[in-house]
Coordinates of C-alpha atoms in Angstrom, one line a residue:
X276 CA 0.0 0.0 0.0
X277 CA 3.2 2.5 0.8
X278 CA 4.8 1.4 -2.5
X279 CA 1.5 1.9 -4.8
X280 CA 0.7 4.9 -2.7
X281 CA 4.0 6.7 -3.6
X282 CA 3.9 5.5 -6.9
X283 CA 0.4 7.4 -7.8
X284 CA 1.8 10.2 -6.2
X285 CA 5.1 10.7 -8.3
X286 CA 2.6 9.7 -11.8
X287 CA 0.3 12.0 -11.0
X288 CA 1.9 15.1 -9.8
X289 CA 3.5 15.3 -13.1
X290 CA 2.4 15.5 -16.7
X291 CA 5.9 14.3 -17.4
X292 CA 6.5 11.3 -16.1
X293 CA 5.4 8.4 -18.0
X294 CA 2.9 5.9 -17.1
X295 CA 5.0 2.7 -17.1
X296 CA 5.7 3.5 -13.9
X297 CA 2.6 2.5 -12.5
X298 CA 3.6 -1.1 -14.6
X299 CA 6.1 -1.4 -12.8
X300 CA 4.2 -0.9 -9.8
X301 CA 2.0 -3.6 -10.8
X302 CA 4.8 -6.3 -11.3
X303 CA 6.0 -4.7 -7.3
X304 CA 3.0 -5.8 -6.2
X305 CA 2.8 -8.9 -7.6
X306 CA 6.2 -9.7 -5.9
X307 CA 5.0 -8.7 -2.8
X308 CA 2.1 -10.9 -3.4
X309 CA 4.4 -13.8 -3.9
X310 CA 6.1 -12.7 -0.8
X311 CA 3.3 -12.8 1.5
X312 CA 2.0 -15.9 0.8
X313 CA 4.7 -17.4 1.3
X314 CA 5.0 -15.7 4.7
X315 CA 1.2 -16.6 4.8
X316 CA 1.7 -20.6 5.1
X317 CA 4.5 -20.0 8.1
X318 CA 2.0 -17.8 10.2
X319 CA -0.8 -20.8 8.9
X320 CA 1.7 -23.4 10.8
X321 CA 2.0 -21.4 13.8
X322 CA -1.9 -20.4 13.8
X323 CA -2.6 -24.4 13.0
X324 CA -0.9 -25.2 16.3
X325 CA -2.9 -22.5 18.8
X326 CA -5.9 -23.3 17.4
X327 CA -5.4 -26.8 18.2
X328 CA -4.9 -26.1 22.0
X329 CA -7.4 -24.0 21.7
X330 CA -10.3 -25.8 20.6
X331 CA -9.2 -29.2 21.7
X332 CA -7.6 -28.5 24.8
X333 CA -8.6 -25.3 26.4
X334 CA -12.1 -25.3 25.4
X335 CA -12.5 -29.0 26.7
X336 CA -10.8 -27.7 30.3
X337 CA -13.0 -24.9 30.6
X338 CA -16.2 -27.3 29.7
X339 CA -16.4 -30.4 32.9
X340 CA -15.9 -32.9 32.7
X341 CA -12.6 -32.2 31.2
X342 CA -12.8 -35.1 27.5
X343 CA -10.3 -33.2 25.8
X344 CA -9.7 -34.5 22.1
X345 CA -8.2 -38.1 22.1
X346 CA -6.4 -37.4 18.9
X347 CA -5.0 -33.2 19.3
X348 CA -1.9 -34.3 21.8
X349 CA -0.8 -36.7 18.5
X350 CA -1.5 -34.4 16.2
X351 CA 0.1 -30.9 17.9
X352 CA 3.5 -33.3 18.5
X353 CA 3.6 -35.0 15.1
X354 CA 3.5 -31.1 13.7
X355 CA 5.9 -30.1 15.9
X356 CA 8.3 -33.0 15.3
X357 CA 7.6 -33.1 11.7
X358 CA 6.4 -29.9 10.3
X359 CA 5.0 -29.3 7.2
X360 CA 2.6 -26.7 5.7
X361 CA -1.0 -27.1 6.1
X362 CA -2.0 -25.1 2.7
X363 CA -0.7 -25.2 -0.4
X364 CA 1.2 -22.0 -2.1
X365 CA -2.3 -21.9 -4.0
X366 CA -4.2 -21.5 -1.4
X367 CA -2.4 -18.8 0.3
X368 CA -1.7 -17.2 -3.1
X369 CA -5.5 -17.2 -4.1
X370 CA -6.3 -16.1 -0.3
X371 CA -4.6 -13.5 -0.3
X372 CA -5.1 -12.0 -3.7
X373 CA -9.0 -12.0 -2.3
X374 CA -8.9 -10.3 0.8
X375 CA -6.1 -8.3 -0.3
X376 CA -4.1 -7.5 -3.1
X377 CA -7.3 -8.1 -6.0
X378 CA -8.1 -4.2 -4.9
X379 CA -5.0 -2.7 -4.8
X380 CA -4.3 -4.2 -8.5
X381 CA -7.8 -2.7 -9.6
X382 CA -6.8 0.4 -8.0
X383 CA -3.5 0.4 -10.1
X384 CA -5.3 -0.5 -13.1
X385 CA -8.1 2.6 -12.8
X386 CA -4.7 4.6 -12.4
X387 CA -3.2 3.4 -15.1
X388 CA -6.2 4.0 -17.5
X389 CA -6.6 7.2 -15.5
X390 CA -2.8 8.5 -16.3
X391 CA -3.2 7.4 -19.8
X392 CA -6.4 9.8 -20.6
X393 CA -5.5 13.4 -18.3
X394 CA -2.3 13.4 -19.1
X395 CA -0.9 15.9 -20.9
X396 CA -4.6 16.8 -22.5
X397 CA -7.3 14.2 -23.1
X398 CA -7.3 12.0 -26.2
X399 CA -9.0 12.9 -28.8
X400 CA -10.1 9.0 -29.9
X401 CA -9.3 5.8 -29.3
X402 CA -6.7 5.5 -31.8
X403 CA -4.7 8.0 -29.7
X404 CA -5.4 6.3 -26.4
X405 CA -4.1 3.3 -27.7
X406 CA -0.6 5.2 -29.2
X407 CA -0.5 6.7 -25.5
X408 CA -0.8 3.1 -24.4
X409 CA 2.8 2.3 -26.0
X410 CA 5.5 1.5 -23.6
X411 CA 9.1 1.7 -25.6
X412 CA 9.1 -0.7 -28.9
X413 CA 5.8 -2.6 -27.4
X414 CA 2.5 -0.7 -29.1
X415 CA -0.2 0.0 -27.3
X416 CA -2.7 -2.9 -28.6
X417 CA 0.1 -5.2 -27.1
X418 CA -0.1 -3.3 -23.5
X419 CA -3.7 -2.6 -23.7
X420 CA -4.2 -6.5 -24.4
X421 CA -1.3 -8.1 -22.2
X422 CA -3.4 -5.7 -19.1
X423 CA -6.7 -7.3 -20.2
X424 CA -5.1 -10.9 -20.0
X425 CA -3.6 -10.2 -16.9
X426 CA -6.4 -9.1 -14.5
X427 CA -8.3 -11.7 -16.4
X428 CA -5.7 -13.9 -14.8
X429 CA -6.4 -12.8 -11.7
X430 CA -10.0 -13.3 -11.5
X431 CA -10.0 -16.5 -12.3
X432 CA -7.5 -17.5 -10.3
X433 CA -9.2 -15.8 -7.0
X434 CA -12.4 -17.7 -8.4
X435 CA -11.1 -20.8 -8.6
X436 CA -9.3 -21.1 -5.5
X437 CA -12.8 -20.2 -3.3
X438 CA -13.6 -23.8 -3.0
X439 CA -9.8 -24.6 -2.1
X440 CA -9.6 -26.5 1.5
X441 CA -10.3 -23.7 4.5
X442 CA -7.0 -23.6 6.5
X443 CA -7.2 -24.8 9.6
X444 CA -5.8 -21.8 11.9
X445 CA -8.1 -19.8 10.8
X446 CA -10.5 -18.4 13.2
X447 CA -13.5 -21.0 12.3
X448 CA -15.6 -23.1 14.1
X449 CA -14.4 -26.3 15.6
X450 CA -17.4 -28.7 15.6
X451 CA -18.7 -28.0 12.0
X452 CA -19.9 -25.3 10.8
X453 CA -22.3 -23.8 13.5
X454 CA -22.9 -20.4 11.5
X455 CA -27.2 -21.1 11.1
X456 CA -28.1 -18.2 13.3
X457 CA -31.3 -19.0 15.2
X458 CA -34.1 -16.4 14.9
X459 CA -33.9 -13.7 17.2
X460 CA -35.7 -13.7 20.4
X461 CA -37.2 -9.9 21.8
X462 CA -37.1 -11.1 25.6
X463 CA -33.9 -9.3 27.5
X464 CA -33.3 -7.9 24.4
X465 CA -31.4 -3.6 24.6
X466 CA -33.1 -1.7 22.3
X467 CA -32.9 1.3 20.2
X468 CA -29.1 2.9 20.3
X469 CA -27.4 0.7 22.9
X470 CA -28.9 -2.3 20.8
X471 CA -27.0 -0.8 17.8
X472 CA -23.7 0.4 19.3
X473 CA -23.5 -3.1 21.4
X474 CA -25.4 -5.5 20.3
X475 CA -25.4 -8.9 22.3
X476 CA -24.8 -12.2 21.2
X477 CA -26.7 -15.2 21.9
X478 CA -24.9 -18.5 22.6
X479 CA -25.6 -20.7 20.1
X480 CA -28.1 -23.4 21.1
X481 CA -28.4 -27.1 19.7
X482 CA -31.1 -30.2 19.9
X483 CA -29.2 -33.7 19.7
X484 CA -31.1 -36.6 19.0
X485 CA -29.4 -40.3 19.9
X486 CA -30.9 -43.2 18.8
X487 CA -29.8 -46.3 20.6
X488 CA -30.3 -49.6 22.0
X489 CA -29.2 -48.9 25.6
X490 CA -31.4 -46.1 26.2
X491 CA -31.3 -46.2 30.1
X492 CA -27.2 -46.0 30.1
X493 CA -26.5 -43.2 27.8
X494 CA -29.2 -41.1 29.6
X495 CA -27.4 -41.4 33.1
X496 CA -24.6 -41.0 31.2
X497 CA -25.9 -37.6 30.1
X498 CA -27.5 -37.0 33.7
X499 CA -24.5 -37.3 35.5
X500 CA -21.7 -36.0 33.0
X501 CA -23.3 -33.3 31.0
X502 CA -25.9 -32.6 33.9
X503 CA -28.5 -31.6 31.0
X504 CA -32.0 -32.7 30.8
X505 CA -32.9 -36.1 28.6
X506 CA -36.3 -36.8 26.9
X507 CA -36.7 -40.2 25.8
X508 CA -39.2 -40.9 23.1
X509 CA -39.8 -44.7 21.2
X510 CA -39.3 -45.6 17.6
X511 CA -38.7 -48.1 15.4
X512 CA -35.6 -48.8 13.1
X513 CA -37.8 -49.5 9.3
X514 CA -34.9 -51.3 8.0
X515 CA -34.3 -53.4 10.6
X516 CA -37.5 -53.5 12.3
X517 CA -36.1 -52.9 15.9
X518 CA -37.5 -51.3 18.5
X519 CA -35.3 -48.1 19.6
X520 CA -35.5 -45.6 21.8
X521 CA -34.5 -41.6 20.9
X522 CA -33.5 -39.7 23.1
X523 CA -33.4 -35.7 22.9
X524 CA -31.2 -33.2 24.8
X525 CA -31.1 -29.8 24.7
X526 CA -27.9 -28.5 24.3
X527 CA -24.8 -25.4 24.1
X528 CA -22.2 -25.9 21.4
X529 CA -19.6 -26.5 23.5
X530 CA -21.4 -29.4 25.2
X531 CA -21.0 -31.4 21.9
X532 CA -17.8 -33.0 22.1
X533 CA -18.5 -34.1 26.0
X534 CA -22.1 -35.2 24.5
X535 CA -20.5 -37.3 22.0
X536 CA -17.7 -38.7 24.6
X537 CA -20.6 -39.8 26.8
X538 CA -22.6 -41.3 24.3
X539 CA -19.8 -43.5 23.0
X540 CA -19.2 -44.3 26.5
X541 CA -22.6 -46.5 26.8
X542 CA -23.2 -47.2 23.0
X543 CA -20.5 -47.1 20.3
X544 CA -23.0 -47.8 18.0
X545 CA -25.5 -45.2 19.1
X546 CA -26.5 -42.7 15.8
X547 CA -26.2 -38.9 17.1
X548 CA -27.7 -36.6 15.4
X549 CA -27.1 -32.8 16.5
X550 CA -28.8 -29.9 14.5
X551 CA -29.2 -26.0 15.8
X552 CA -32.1 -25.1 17.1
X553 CA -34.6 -22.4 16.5
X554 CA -34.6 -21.3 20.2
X555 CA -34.6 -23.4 23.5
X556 CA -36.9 -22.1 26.4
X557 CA -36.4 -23.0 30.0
X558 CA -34.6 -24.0 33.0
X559 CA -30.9 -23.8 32.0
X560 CA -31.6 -21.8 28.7
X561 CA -33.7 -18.5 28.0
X562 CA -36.2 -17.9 30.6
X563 CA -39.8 -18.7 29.3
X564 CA -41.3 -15.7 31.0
X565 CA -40.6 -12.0 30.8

């Protein structure tokens, strides 16, 4: 930003200087670019590593009974032992050039078109825009063309990398992805200006429902670990045709990882299903009444 900022500066505080500078801005940038995402998959090792102890460690301690991760000690030492980068140089490159860099090069490029047409006078057609366009032996179709197939370039590159694997140090959720936002309740809500300066968040509530065999074990399992309520309800397996009972539980999102450890506890062949839920009225929740 420095470096693109003191090159518009210089191009446009003179009629005289020419506009391959902001080019070679351009191919600055792009360097830099290459640069930082490099310097991108480093900080993504480091980040991959806190967010490990973070979510699998911390959180767990914070949440009793402590069930931290069976797996994040392994996986924290085997990166520390052996590391290696998490993301690709694609995935930083095309991360990056999103958040980051794609505005800075359209920025360049509205200068560059900019410099072209003001200075010294405005062209009067297209024919001389495109001789202005020239830099040394190269015409201007070449430049004009080369800049087209460029930015091009760069769209579809910061397209096609969207889809690319999220990295993992990121700030993201642990336990899926927990972004379905239930609708908002009015009770105990601030309104008017305090609402908009600091608005408050809701914990994010969920509704698990375990289907299993061994009903009576995996609710005081629940009972006495998670010390949340347990509704049990029967049904029947159609392929199969066994009788099972489903039990629902009510739910915050980090309760999910002790819910599963208690469930696999009493039945490792329990099915858990856990989904968000709408809103959750009562006794350890939002209060019913005003």
């Amino acid at each position: 930003m420095v470096a693109t900022g003191a090159t518009l500066s210089i191009a446009f505080s003179q009629s005289n200087v020419h506009h391959a500078i902001i080019l070679l801005n351009t191919l600055l940038v792009l360097w830099f670019l290459f640069i930082e995402a490099r310097r991108y998959r480093y900080y993504e090792l480091w980040s991959y590593r806190v967010r490990l102890m973070e979510t699998d460690f911390y959180a767990a301690m914070l949440v009793p009974p402590f069930h931290p991760s069976p797996d994040w000690a392994e996986n924290l030492a085997e990166s520390l032992l052996t590391p290696s980068f998490p993301i690709s140089v694609w995935e930083a490159f095309g991360r990056r050039l999103r958040r980051n860099y794609y505005w800075i090069f359209l920025i360049l490029y509205a200068s560059w078109v900019a410099k072209i047409w003001l200075y010294p006078a405005s062209p009067i057609n297209a024919e001389e825009f495109i001789r202005r366009a020239s830099v040394g032996p190269i015409s201007g179709e070449i430049m004009i063309g080369l800049g087209l197939l460029f930015y091009t370039f760069l769209t579809i590159f910061a397209i096609a990398t969207i889809n690319m694997t999220r990295a993992t140090g990121e700030v993201l959720p642990r336990f899926g992805d927990e972004t379905a936002t239930a609708a908002p309740s009015e009770q105990g809500k601030p309104r008017g200006l305090r609402a908009l300066i600091a608005p408050r968040q809701r914990r994010r509530q969920l509704l698990a429902l375990i289907i299993t065999g061994n009903a009576e074990a995996v609710s005081n399992r629940i009972l006495s670990d998670l010390k949340r309520g347990v509704t049990a309800i029967n049904g029947k397996g159609m392929y199969t045709g066994t009788d099972r009972t489903i039990l629902m539980c009510a739910l915050t999102v980090t309760e999910v990882h002790n819910l599963k450890t208690a469930v696999a506890k009493e039945d490792p062949q329990a099915f858990v299903i856990v989904s968000p839920a709408q809103e959750i009225l009562g006794r350890g929740f939002n209060q019913l009444e005003e």
